[in-house]
Tab-separated table of N, CA and C in Angstrom:
chain	number	residue	atom	x	y	z
O	1	UNK	N	-9.508	42.815	-29.155
O	1	UNK	CA	-8.624	41.806	-29.379
O	1	UNK	C	-7.232	42.297	-29.832
O	2	UNK	N	-6.181	41.874	-29.273
O	2	UNK	CA	-4.881	42.387	-29.509
O	2	UNK	C	-4.384	41.948	-30.851
O	3	UNK	N	-3.786	43.044	-31.603
O	3	UNK	CA	-3.202	42.658	-32.769
O	3	UNK	C	-3.955	42.056	-33.929
O	4	UNK	N	-5.328	41.992	-33.772
O	4	UNK	CA	-6.217	41.491	-34.730
O	4	UNK	C	-6.015	40.062	-34.985
O	5	UNK	N	-5.589	39.281	-34.011
O	5	UNK	CA	-5.402	37.820	-34.235
O	5	UNK	C	-6.777	37.275	-34.407
O	6	UNK	N	-6.863	36.248	-35.261
O	6	UNK	CA	-8.216	35.552	-35.394
O	6	UNK	C	-8.410	34.584	-34.280
O	7	UNK	N	-9.663	34.200	-34.158
O	7	UNK	CA	-9.969	33.171	-33.227
O	7	UNK	C	-9.298	31.747	-33.699
O	8	UNK	N	-9.244	30.975	-32.815
O	8	UNK	CA	-8.749	29.565	-33.043
O	8	UNK	C	-9.141	28.628	-31.934
O	9	UNK	N	-9.170	27.337	-32.364
O	9	UNK	CA	-9.352	26.332	-31.421
O	9	UNK	C	-7.959	25.677	-31.175
O	10	UNK	N	-7.728	25.508	-29.817
O	10	UNK	CA	-6.487	24.912	-29.396
O	10	UNK	C	-6.846	23.702	-28.572
O	11	UNK	N	-6.695	22.502	-29.152
O	11	UNK	CA	-7.250	21.229	-28.578
O	11	UNK	C	-6.031	20.582	-27.793
O	12	UNK	N	-6.176	20.501	-26.505
O	12	UNK	CA	-5.108	19.912	-25.666
O	12	UNK	C	-5.575	18.450	-25.359
O	13	UNK	N	-4.950	17.380	-25.932
O	13	UNK	CA	-5.294	16.112	-25.657
O	13	UNK	C	-4.185	15.429	-24.850
O	14	UNK	N	-4.518	14.435	-24.129
O	14	UNK	CA	-3.704	13.687	-23.276
O	14	UNK	C	-4.344	12.839	-22.280
O	15	UNK	N	-3.721	12.117	-21.481
O	15	UNK	CA	-4.339	11.146	-20.574
O	15	UNK	C	-4.891	11.941	-19.395
O	16	UNK	N	-5.783	11.287	-18.625
O	16	UNK	CA	-6.307	12.002	-17.435
O	16	UNK	C	-5.160	12.233	-16.509
O	17	UNK	N	-5.161	13.382	-15.861
O	17	UNK	CA	-4.132	13.890	-15.018
O	17	UNK	C	-2.768	14.141	-15.613
O	18	UNK	N	-2.860	14.448	-17.033
O	18	UNK	CA	-1.663	14.791	-17.623
O	18	UNK	C	-1.258	16.275	-17.485
O	19	UNK	N	-2.259	17.054	-17.169
O	19	UNK	CA	-1.966	18.495	-16.982
O	19	UNK	C	-2.660	19.402	-18.014
O	20	UNK	N	-3.532	18.759	-18.864
O	20	UNK	CA	-4.172	19.579	-19.847
O	20	UNK	C	-4.921	20.773	-19.390
O	21	UNK	N	-5.761	20.642	-18.371
O	21	UNK	CA	-6.646	21.755	-17.857
O	21	UNK	C	-5.774	22.771	-17.204
O	22	UNK	N	-4.843	22.409	-16.349
O	22	UNK	CA	-3.921	23.308	-15.660
O	22	UNK	C	-3.227	24.238	-16.790
O	23	UNK	N	-2.701	23.588	-17.754
O	23	UNK	CA	-1.964	24.295	-18.835
O	23	UNK	C	-2.952	25.261	-19.607
O	24	UNK	N	-4.052	24.695	-19.952
O	24	UNK	CA	-5.037	25.557	-20.627
O	24	UNK	C	-5.441	26.808	-19.756
O	25	UNK	N	-5.687	26.641	-18.498
O	25	UNK	CA	-6.051	27.865	-17.719
O	25	UNK	C	-4.777	28.804	-17.594
O	26	UNK	N	-3.656	28.316	-17.548
O	26	UNK	CA	-2.446	29.113	-17.454
O	26	UNK	C	-2.305	29.938	-18.707
O	27	UNK	N	-2.396	29.222	-19.877
O	27	UNK	CA	-2.231	29.855	-21.213
O	27	UNK	C	-3.367	30.804	-21.378
O	28	UNK	N	-4.620	30.565	-20.984
O	28	UNK	CA	-5.780	31.479	-21.146
O	28	UNK	C	-5.425	32.730	-20.433
O	29	UNK	N	-4.937	32.632	-19.203
O	29	UNK	CA	-4.548	33.912	-18.372
O	29	UNK	C	-3.582	34.767	-19.152
O	30	UNK	N	-2.493	34.021	-19.677
O	30	UNK	CA	-1.519	34.836	-20.390
O	30	UNK	C	-2.074	35.475	-21.618
O	31	UNK	N	-2.988	34.754	-22.390
O	31	UNK	CA	-3.600	35.345	-23.494
O	31	UNK	C	-4.580	36.584	-23.107
O	32	UNK	N	-5.376	36.347	-22.074
O	32	UNK	CA	-6.285	37.436	-21.697
O	32	UNK	C	-5.474	38.618	-21.362
O	33	UNK	N	-4.341	38.460	-20.542
O	33	UNK	CA	-3.542	39.622	-20.123
O	33	UNK	C	-2.948	40.323	-21.400
O	34	UNK	N	-2.868	39.688	-22.546
O	34	UNK	CA	-2.337	40.343	-23.729
O	34	UNK	C	-3.525	40.927	-24.504
O	35	UNK	N	-4.771	40.849	-23.948
O	35	UNK	CA	-5.939	41.505	-24.636
O	35	UNK	C	-6.729	40.491	-25.549
O	36	UNK	N	-6.499	39.267	-25.497
O	36	UNK	CA	-7.260	38.355	-26.251
O	36	UNK	C	-8.532	37.871	-25.718
O	37	UNK	N	-9.485	37.679	-26.544
O	37	UNK	CA	-10.790	37.028	-26.079
O	37	UNK	C	-10.505	35.520	-25.973
O	38	UNK	N	-10.663	34.974	-24.768
O	38	UNK	CA	-10.267	33.542	-24.627
O	38	UNK	C	-11.519	32.806	-23.882
O	39	UNK	N	-11.721	31.606	-24.247
O	39	UNK	CA	-12.668	30.647	-23.466
O	39	UNK	C	-11.946	29.316	-23.390
O	40	UNK	N	-12.127	28.758	-22.068
O	40	UNK	CA	-11.678	27.348	-21.819
O	40	UNK	C	-12.896	26.514	-21.829
O	41	UNK	N	-12.884	25.562	-22.637
O	41	UNK	CA	-14.056	24.511	-22.623
O	41	UNK	C	-13.469	23.304	-21.956
O	42	UNK	N	-13.507	23.407	-20.666
O	42	UNK	CA	-13.015	22.132	-19.801
O	42	UNK	C	-13.896	20.926	-19.938
O	43	UNK	N	-13.249	19.831	-20.282
O	43	UNK	CA	-13.820	18.517	-20.594
O	43	UNK	C	-14.807	18.054	-19.411
O	44	UNK	N	-14.332	18.174	-18.242
O	44	UNK	CA	-15.171	17.763	-17.091
O	44	UNK	C	-16.399	18.636	-16.934
O	45	UNK	N	-16.351	20.013	-17.130
O	45	UNK	CA	-17.433	20.872	-17.051
O	45	UNK	C	-18.396	20.611	-18.172
O	46	UNK	N	-17.900	20.369	-19.347
O	46	UNK	CA	-18.776	20.109	-20.485
O	46	UNK	C	-19.505	18.870	-20.262
O	47	UNK	N	-18.844	17.785	-19.827
O	47	UNK	CA	-19.602	16.561	-19.535
O	47	UNK	C	-20.659	16.718	-18.541
O	48	UNK	N	-20.520	17.667	-17.574
O	48	UNK	CA	-21.615	17.969	-16.568
O	48	UNK	C	-22.717	18.691	-17.173
O	49	UNK	N	-22.438	19.680	-18.084
O	49	UNK	CA	-23.436	20.672	-18.569
O	49	UNK	C	-23.936	20.458	-19.967
O	50	UNK	N	-23.029	20.020	-20.907
O	50	UNK	CA	-23.286	20.006	-22.254
O	50	UNK	C	-23.736	18.480	-22.732
O	51	UNK	N	-23.003	17.566	-22.235
O	51	UNK	CA	-23.170	16.211	-22.567
O	51	UNK	C	-23.338	15.315	-21.374
O	52	UNK	N	-24.232	15.655	-20.491
O	52	UNK	CA	-24.392	14.804	-19.316
O	52	UNK	C	-24.918	13.318	-19.455
O	53	UNK	N	-25.671	13.164	-20.592
O	53	UNK	CA	-26.186	11.872	-20.795
O	53	UNK	C	-25.235	10.846	-21.473
O	54	UNK	N	-23.973	11.363	-21.813
O	54	UNK	CA	-23.129	10.488	-22.502
O	54	UNK	C	-22.168	9.633	-21.577
O	55	UNK	N	-21.967	8.427	-21.832
O	55	UNK	CA	-21.088	7.642	-21.023
O	55	UNK	C	-19.718	7.590	-21.564
O	56	UNK	N	-19.050	6.457	-21.484
O	56	UNK	CA	-17.611	6.479	-21.912
O	56	UNK	C	-17.353	5.284	-22.892
O	57	UNK	N	-18.435	4.906	-23.541
O	57	UNK	CA	-18.167	3.920	-24.657
O	57	UNK	C	-17.545	4.634	-25.905
O	58	UNK	N	-16.989	3.909	-26.686
O	58	UNK	CA	-16.394	4.539	-27.958
O	58	UNK	C	-17.325	5.486	-28.562
O	59	UNK	N	-18.605	5.089	-28.736
O	59	UNK	CA	-19.544	5.978	-29.474
O	59	UNK	C	-19.910	7.238	-28.691
O	60	UNK	N	-19.988	7.083	-27.421
O	60	UNK	CA	-20.340	8.257	-26.502
O	60	UNK	C	-19.099	9.150	-26.430
O	61	UNK	N	-17.926	8.655	-26.394
O	61	UNK	CA	-16.707	9.558	-26.398
O	61	UNK	C	-16.591	10.269	-27.746
O	62	UNK	N	-16.940	9.545	-28.866
O	62	UNK	CA	-16.847	10.260	-30.227
O	62	UNK	C	-17.922	11.343	-30.280
O	63	UNK	N	-19.068	11.012	-29.715
O	63	UNK	CA	-20.219	12.047	-29.779
O	63	UNK	C	-19.787	13.246	-28.900
O	64	UNK	N	-19.107	12.998	-27.825
O	64	UNK	CA	-18.724	14.078	-26.882
O	64	UNK	C	-17.694	14.962	-27.602
O	65	UNK	N	-16.703	14.326	-28.175
O	65	UNK	CA	-15.694	15.042	-28.967
O	65	UNK	C	-16.257	15.982	-30.104
O	66	UNK	N	-17.164	15.321	-30.825
O	66	UNK	CA	-17.892	15.991	-31.981
O	66	UNK	C	-18.615	17.250	-31.384
O	67	UNK	N	-19.388	17.017	-30.295
O	67	UNK	CA	-20.144	18.228	-29.828
O	67	UNK	C	-19.291	19.361	-29.288
O	68	UNK	N	-18.200	18.950	-28.581
O	68	UNK	CA	-17.356	19.934	-28.025
O	68	UNK	C	-16.524	20.545	-29.194
O	69	UNK	N	-16.179	19.842	-30.244
O	69	UNK	CA	-15.562	20.516	-31.363
O	69	UNK	C	-16.430	21.437	-32.092
O	70	UNK	N	-17.727	21.123	-32.185
O	70	UNK	CA	-18.670	22.058	-32.827
O	70	UNK	C	-18.788	23.311	-32.122
O	71	UNK	N	-18.873	23.224	-30.701
O	71	UNK	CA	-18.944	24.566	-29.899
O	71	UNK	C	-17.642	25.350	-30.065
O	72	UNK	N	-16.530	24.559	-29.906
O	72	UNK	CA	-15.178	25.320	-30.090
O	72	UNK	C	-15.113	26.039	-31.502
O	73	UNK	N	-15.470	25.353	-32.509
O	73	UNK	CA	-15.410	25.962	-33.814
O	73	UNK	C	-16.291	27.115	-33.913
O	74	UNK	N	-17.469	27.003	-33.412
O	74	UNK	CA	-18.412	28.171	-33.383
O	74	UNK	C	-17.900	29.421	-32.684
O	75	UNK	N	-17.308	29.212	-31.492
O	75	UNK	CA	-16.637	30.309	-30.730
O	75	UNK	C	-15.513	30.866	-31.520
O	76	UNK	N	-14.657	29.962	-31.988
O	76	UNK	CA	-13.432	30.294	-32.717
O	76	UNK	C	-13.704	31.299	-33.939
O	77	UNK	N	-14.794	30.787	-34.651
O	77	UNK	CA	-15.161	31.501	-35.843
O	77	UNK	C	-15.641	32.949	-35.619
O	78	UNK	N	-15.863	33.242	-34.242
O	78	UNK	CA	-16.219	34.584	-33.871
O	78	UNK	C	-15.136	35.388	-33.047
O	79	UNK	N	-13.927	34.922	-33.398
O	79	UNK	CA	-12.775	35.608	-32.903
O	79	UNK	C	-12.265	35.308	-31.535
O	80	UNK	N	-12.752	34.119	-30.979
O	80	UNK	CA	-12.437	33.668	-29.563
O	80	UNK	C	-11.245	32.695	-29.748
O	81	UNK	N	-10.208	32.793	-28.928
O	81	UNK	CA	-9.196	31.733	-28.775
O	81	UNK	C	-9.834	30.670	-27.746
O	82	UNK	N	-10.186	29.506	-28.301
O	82	UNK	CA	-10.853	28.481	-27.461
O	82	UNK	C	-9.802	27.457	-27.122
O	83	UNK	N	-9.519	27.327	-25.808
O	83	UNK	CA	-8.645	26.170	-25.318
O	83	UNK	C	-9.525	25.084	-24.847
O	84	UNK	N	-9.262	23.931	-25.411
O	84	UNK	CA	-10.137	22.767	-25.150
O	84	UNK	C	-9.288	21.538	-24.493
O	85	UNK	N	-9.115	21.499	-23.274
O	85	UNK	CA	-8.598	20.417	-22.524
O	85	UNK	C	-9.473	19.183	-22.339
O	86	UNK	N	-9.447	18.396	-23.392
O	86	UNK	CA	-10.444	17.216	-23.426
O	86	UNK	C	-9.510	16.049	-23.903
O	87	UNK	N	-9.590	14.865	-23.198
O	87	UNK	CA	-8.790	13.740	-23.515
O	87	UNK	C	-8.905	13.286	-24.935
O	88	UNK	N	-10.195	13.173	-25.545
O	88	UNK	CA	-10.338	12.851	-26.821
O	88	UNK	C	-9.255	11.689	-27.279
O	89	UNK	N	-9.655	10.484	-26.810
O	89	UNK	CA	-8.604	9.395	-26.943
O	89	UNK	C	-8.420	8.834	-28.353
O	90	UNK	N	-9.322	9.066	-29.243
O	90	UNK	CA	-9.330	8.394	-30.492
O	90	UNK	C	-8.916	9.462	-31.576
O	91	UNK	N	-7.887	9.007	-32.424
O	91	UNK	CA	-7.245	9.895	-33.490
O	91	UNK	C	-8.298	10.270	-34.536
O	92	UNK	N	-9.232	9.320	-34.835
O	92	UNK	CA	-10.218	9.657	-35.891
O	92	UNK	C	-11.200	10.724	-35.396
O	93	UNK	N	-11.573	10.658	-34.140
O	93	UNK	CA	-12.525	11.661	-33.657
O	93	UNK	C	-11.770	13.086	-33.683
O	94	UNK	N	-10.534	13.110	-33.304
O	94	UNK	CA	-9.853	14.302	-33.282
O	94	UNK	C	-9.611	14.869	-34.814
O	95	UNK	N	-9.367	13.920	-35.698
O	95	UNK	CA	-9.282	14.287	-37.160
O	95	UNK	C	-10.609	14.915	-37.672
O	96	UNK	N	-11.709	14.362	-37.245
O	96	UNK	CA	-13.040	14.880	-37.609
O	96	UNK	C	-13.203	16.299	-37.204
O	97	UNK	N	-12.694	16.600	-35.959
O	97	UNK	CA	-12.879	17.986	-35.426
O	97	UNK	C	-11.870	18.952	-36.243
O	98	UNK	N	-10.761	18.454	-36.466
O	98	UNK	CA	-9.772	19.215	-37.349
O	98	UNK	C	-10.383	19.485	-38.756
O	99	UNK	N	-11.082	18.505	-39.305
O	99	UNK	CA	-11.578	18.619	-40.673
O	99	UNK	C	-12.742	19.623	-40.525
O	100	UNK	N	-13.628	19.512	-39.481
O	100	UNK	CA	-14.738	20.601	-39.368
O	100	UNK	C	-14.105	22.039	-39.380
O	101	UNK	N	-13.019	22.150	-38.621
O	101	UNK	CA	-12.371	23.504	-38.635
O	101	UNK	C	-11.835	23.934	-40.010
O	102	UNK	N	-11.164	22.889	-40.647
O	102	UNK	CA	-10.590	23.223	-42.027
O	102	UNK	C	-11.743	23.581	-42.949
O	103	UNK	N	-12.780	22.891	-42.989
O	103	UNK	CA	-13.889	23.140	-43.829
O	103	UNK	C	-14.418	24.575	-43.579
O	104	UNK	N	-14.525	24.958	-42.355
O	104	UNK	CA	-15.066	26.295	-41.991
O	104	UNK	C	-14.027	27.413	-42.123
O	105	UNK	N	-12.732	26.958	-42.402
O	105	UNK	CA	-11.744	28.056	-42.440
O	105	UNK	C	-11.325	28.603	-41.137
O	106	UNK	N	-11.497	27.807	-40.054
O	106	UNK	CA	-11.172	28.193	-38.757
O	106	UNK	C	-9.863	27.636	-38.263
O	107	UNK	N	-8.927	28.386	-37.740
O	107	UNK	CA	-7.604	27.794	-37.283
O	107	UNK	C	-7.912	26.799	-36.138
O	108	UNK	N	-7.100	25.734	-36.310
O	108	UNK	CA	-7.163	24.720	-35.383
O	108	UNK	C	-5.701	24.229	-35.003
O	109	UNK	N	-5.394	24.060	-33.681
O	109	UNK	CA	-4.071	23.725	-33.315
O	109	UNK	C	-4.246	22.506	-32.370
O	110	UNK	N	-3.501	21.436	-32.567
O	110	UNK	CA	-3.541	20.260	-31.756
O	110	UNK	C	-2.212	20.242	-30.828
O	111	UNK	N	-2.532	20.093	-29.521
O	111	UNK	CA	-1.421	20.064	-28.590
O	111	UNK	C	-1.551	18.730	-27.834
O	112	UNK	N	-0.479	17.962	-27.848
O	112	UNK	CA	-0.375	16.658	-27.125
O	112	UNK	C	0.284	16.947	-25.705
O	113	UNK	N	-0.383	16.889	-24.678
O	113	UNK	CA	0.196	16.930	-23.362
O	113	UNK	C	0.664	15.522	-22.962
O	114	UNK	N	1.841	15.353	-23.300
O	114	UNK	CA	2.532	13.977	-23.402
O	114	UNK	C	3.069	13.509	-22.017
O	115	UNK	N	2.245	13.479	-21.056
O	115	UNK	CA	2.644	12.951	-19.710
O	115	UNK	C	2.489	11.433	-19.714
O	116	UNK	N	3.493	10.632	-19.353
O	116	UNK	CA	3.269	9.199	-19.360
O	116	UNK	C	2.309	8.746	-18.272
O	117	UNK	N	1.751	7.536	-18.617
O	117	UNK	CA	0.655	7.078	-17.747
O	117	UNK	C	1.106	6.834	-16.249
O	118	UNK	N	2.374	6.469	-16.143
O	118	UNK	CA	2.855	6.252	-14.795
O	118	UNK	C	3.010	7.603	-14.011
O	119	UNK	N	3.234	8.684	-14.594
O	119	UNK	CA	3.333	9.946	-13.873
O	119	UNK	C	1.815	10.356	-13.644
O	120	UNK	N	0.985	10.197	-14.628
O	120	UNK	CA	-0.436	10.547	-14.503
O	120	UNK	C	-1.091	9.763	-13.252
O	121	UNK	N	-0.767	8.499	-13.152
O	121	UNK	CA	-1.225	7.618	-12.049
O	121	UNK	C	-0.734	8.134	-10.728
O	122	UNK	N	0.480	8.739	-10.716
O	122	UNK	CA	0.993	9.276	-9.487
O	122	UNK	C	0.320	10.467	-9.133
O	123	UNK	N	0.065	11.318	-10.115
O	123	UNK	CA	-0.627	12.532	-9.839
O	123	UNK	C	-2.071	12.327	-9.474
O	124	UNK	N	-2.795	11.496	-10.227
O	124	UNK	CA	-4.106	11.014	-9.981
O	124	UNK	C	-5.053	12.110	-9.381
O	125	UNK	N	-5.128	13.229	-10.031
O	125	UNK	CA	-5.878	14.344	-9.591
O	125	UNK	C	-7.377	14.081	-9.115
O	126	UNK	N	-8.015	13.145	-9.843
O	126	UNK	CA	-9.432	12.820	-9.516
O	126	UNK	C	-9.636	11.537	-8.912
O	127	UNK	N	-8.504	10.794	-8.648
O	127	UNK	CA	-8.584	9.469	-7.991
O	127	UNK	C	-9.019	8.435	-8.931
O	128	UNK	N	-8.971	8.682	-10.211
O	128	UNK	CA	-9.461	7.717	-11.138
O	128	UNK	C	-8.475	6.413	-11.132
O	129	UNK	N	-7.170	6.651	-11.119
O	129	UNK	CA	-6.222	5.598	-11.354
O	129	UNK	C	-6.372	4.659	-10.128
O	130	UNK	N	-6.559	5.208	-8.895
O	130	UNK	CA	-6.719	4.468	-7.595
O	130	UNK	C	-7.961	3.614	-7.755
O	131	UNK	N	-9.061	4.285	-8.228
O	131	UNK	CA	-10.389	3.534	-8.359
O	131	UNK	C	-10.278	2.380	-9.379
O	132	UNK	N	-9.545	2.629	-10.346
O	132	UNK	CA	-9.370	1.598	-11.405
O	132	UNK	C	-8.543	0.446	-10.844
O	133	UNK	N	-7.488	0.693	-10.116
O	133	UNK	CA	-6.660	-0.234	-9.535
O	133	UNK	C	-7.421	-1.152	-8.551
O	134	UNK	N	-8.400	-0.548	-7.843
O	134	UNK	CA	-9.163	-1.238	-6.899
O	134	UNK	C	-10.348	-1.932	-7.449
O	135	UNK	N	-10.457	-1.803	-8.795
O	135	UNK	CA	-11.617	-2.531	-9.570
O	135	UNK	C	-12.921	-1.847	-9.431
O	136	UNK	N	-12.976	-0.603	-9.016
O	136	UNK	CA	-14.176	0.197	-8.863
O	136	UNK	C	-14.778	0.720	-10.167
O	137	UNK	N	-13.889	0.960	-11.142
O	137	UNK	CA	-14.207	1.545	-12.386
O	137	UNK	C	-13.325	0.762	-13.471
O	138	UNK	N	-13.857	0.733	-14.735
O	138	UNK	CA	-13.091	0.210	-15.792
O	138	UNK	C	-13.177	1.183	-16.998
O	139	UNK	N	-12.521	1.018	-18.070
O	139	UNK	CA	-12.516	1.935	-19.155
O	139	UNK	C	-11.774	3.130	-18.937
O	140	UNK	N	-10.703	3.143	-18.175
O	140	UNK	CA	-9.878	4.348	-17.910
O	140	UNK	C	-8.901	4.522	-19.045
O	141	UNK	N	-8.964	5.639	-19.643
O	141	UNK	CA	-8.132	5.868	-20.879
O	141	UNK	C	-6.712	5.739	-20.462
O	142	UNK	N	-5.977	4.987	-21.371
O	142	UNK	CA	-4.628	4.750	-21.153
O	142	UNK	C	-4.142	3.597	-20.224
O	143	UNK	N	-5.194	3.047	-19.554
O	143	UNK	CA	-4.948	1.932	-18.625
O	143	UNK	C	-5.570	0.705	-19.218
O	144	UNK	N	-6.942	0.676	-19.218
O	144	UNK	CA	-7.727	-0.406	-19.716
O	144	UNK	C	-8.658	0.047	-20.828
O	145	UNK	N	-8.389	1.137	-21.395
O	145	UNK	CA	-9.179	1.685	-22.634
O	145	UNK	C	-8.093	2.423	-23.418
O	146	UNK	N	-8.245	2.367	-24.719
O	146	UNK	CA	-7.067	2.870	-25.555
O	146	UNK	C	-6.934	4.462	-25.441
O	147	UNK	N	-5.720	4.807	-25.695
O	147	UNK	CA	-5.544	6.269	-25.971
O	147	UNK	C	-4.560	6.260	-27.138
O	148	UNK	N	-5.003	6.954	-28.209
O	148	UNK	CA	-4.130	7.099	-29.471
O	148	UNK	C	-3.498	8.389	-29.456
O	149	UNK	N	-2.221	8.461	-29.133
O	149	UNK	CA	-1.494	9.737	-29.167
O	149	UNK	C	-1.453	10.373	-30.510
O	150	UNK	N	-1.545	11.587	-30.654
O	150	UNK	CA	-1.445	12.211	-31.934
O	150	UNK	C	-0.084	11.920	-32.685
O	151	UNK	N	-0.077	11.593	-33.886
O	151	UNK	CA	1.125	11.160	-34.587
O	151	UNK	C	1.923	12.440	-34.901
O	152	UNK	N	1.233	13.538	-35.205
O	152	UNK	CA	1.989	14.805	-35.628
O	152	UNK	C	1.255	16.040	-35.133
O	153	UNK	N	1.250	16.155	-33.703
O	153	UNK	CA	0.527	17.345	-33.217
O	153	UNK	C	1.349	18.664	-33.519
O	154	UNK	N	0.623	19.815	-33.386
O	154	UNK	CA	1.346	21.067	-33.696
O	154	UNK	C	2.356	21.318	-32.611
O	155	UNK	N	2.084	20.754	-31.373
O	155	UNK	CA	2.918	20.926	-30.266
O	155	UNK	C	2.855	19.715	-29.301
O	156	UNK	N	4.001	19.168	-28.950
O	156	UNK	CA	3.972	18.073	-27.952
O	156	UNK	C	4.635	18.685	-26.676
O	157	UNK	N	3.874	18.690	-25.535
O	157	UNK	CA	4.400	19.178	-24.326
O	157	UNK	C	4.676	18.075	-23.340
O	158	UNK	N	6.021	17.929	-23.006
O	158	UNK	CA	6.423	16.981	-22.039
O	158	UNK	C	6.140	17.551	-20.628
O	159	UNK	N	4.884	17.635	-20.203
O	159	UNK	CA	4.482	18.382	-19.078
O	159	UNK	C	5.027	17.764	-17.806
O	160	UNK	N	5.538	16.591	-17.810
O	160	UNK	CA	6.118	15.861	-16.707
O	160	UNK	C	7.613	16.273	-16.530
O	161	UNK	N	8.159	17.011	-17.587
O	161	UNK	CA	9.523	17.362	-17.561
O	161	UNK	C	9.768	18.825	-17.412
O	162	UNK	N	8.584	19.627	-17.390
O	162	UNK	CA	8.659	21.098	-17.270
O	162	UNK	C	7.598	21.574	-16.466
O	163	UNK	N	7.691	22.796	-15.970
O	163	UNK	CA	6.590	23.282	-15.097
O	163	UNK	C	5.380	23.686	-15.955
O	164	UNK	N	4.354	23.918	-15.222
O	164	UNK	CA	3.125	24.298	-15.900
O	164	UNK	C	3.280	25.600	-16.534
O	165	UNK	N	4.060	26.554	-15.919
O	165	UNK	CA	4.354	27.774	-16.534
O	165	UNK	C	5.042	27.643	-17.859
O	166	UNK	N	6.104	26.786	-17.797
O	166	UNK	CA	6.925	26.596	-19.077
O	166	UNK	C	6.011	25.936	-20.137
O	167	UNK	N	5.123	24.990	-19.756
O	167	UNK	CA	4.255	24.413	-20.761
O	167	UNK	C	3.292	25.550	-21.381
O	168	UNK	N	2.741	26.289	-20.514
O	168	UNK	CA	1.818	27.385	-20.937
O	168	UNK	C	2.587	28.347	-21.933
O	169	UNK	N	3.819	28.758	-21.473
O	169	UNK	CA	4.588	29.637	-22.352
O	169	UNK	C	4.813	29.015	-23.627
O	170	UNK	N	5.148	27.738	-23.743
O	170	UNK	CA	5.426	27.119	-25.034
O	170	UNK	C	4.201	27.126	-25.868
O	171	UNK	N	3.099	26.915	-25.273
O	171	UNK	CA	1.801	26.967	-26.034
O	171	UNK	C	1.479	28.408	-26.633
O	172	UNK	N	1.670	29.385	-25.775
O	172	UNK	CA	1.452	30.659	-26.171
O	172	UNK	C	2.407	31.182	-27.300
O	173	UNK	N	3.664	30.704	-27.093
O	173	UNK	CA	4.634	31.007	-28.063
O	173	UNK	C	4.374	30.361	-29.454
O	174	UNK	N	3.815	29.245	-29.439
O	174	UNK	CA	3.348	28.546	-30.704
O	174	UNK	C	2.224	29.349	-31.379
O	175	UNK	N	1.249	29.811	-30.529
O	175	UNK	CA	0.234	30.517	-31.113
O	175	UNK	C	0.762	31.875	-31.785
O	176	UNK	N	1.641	32.529	-30.993
O	176	UNK	CA	2.317	33.681	-31.577
O	176	UNK	C	2.850	33.422	-32.953
O	177	UNK	N	3.746	32.471	-32.982
O	177	UNK	CA	4.423	32.023	-34.182
O	177	UNK	C	3.425	31.853	-35.311
O	178	UNK	N	2.232	31.236	-35.042
O	178	UNK	CA	1.203	30.951	-36.011
O	178	UNK	C	0.287	32.162	-36.351
O	179	UNK	N	0.603	33.330	-35.736
O	179	UNK	CA	-0.174	34.512	-35.819
O	179	UNK	C	-1.565	34.569	-35.287
O	180	UNK	N	-1.703	33.523	-34.207
O	180	UNK	CA	-2.999	33.405	-33.547
O	180	UNK	C	-2.946	33.996	-32.142
O	181	UNK	N	-1.927	34.736	-31.779
O	181	UNK	CA	-1.979	35.414	-30.505
O	181	UNK	C	-0.988	36.683	-30.625
């Protein structure tokens, strides 16, 4: 591990297709190249492997966030920088994850990938917005299901106004300022 930086959880929250995962993987590559132990806990992969039985009700979303937060805190407590690109639409669920980290003495950083829904719908990486518009799905975060943006994140990235590289650099720079990279 470079410079003896402790592990930390870096939670990237935002709407579907906001750029969370792309930024997380770019930041992870930069951190790895600097000698840090890094793990990305991708929300889509975790739903497939860790929480496959959960749906998208409020209760299931909260359970998913709690489980992912637990795994992130566990890894971070062992010196890993854990990047977590997960929508986590509800402020209270994110606050509970932050509190778990605080109680354990594990650094936690919240990053809001603040791409507007109109831009996300245009990107529509997984075709969710198109499917919702056709009436094939409902409960799409930010469209017909709530998204509560963080009131005071550690970093707010206007990912629609800057490149993925600029967003990842901003994130890594924040971690350096906090002594976490």
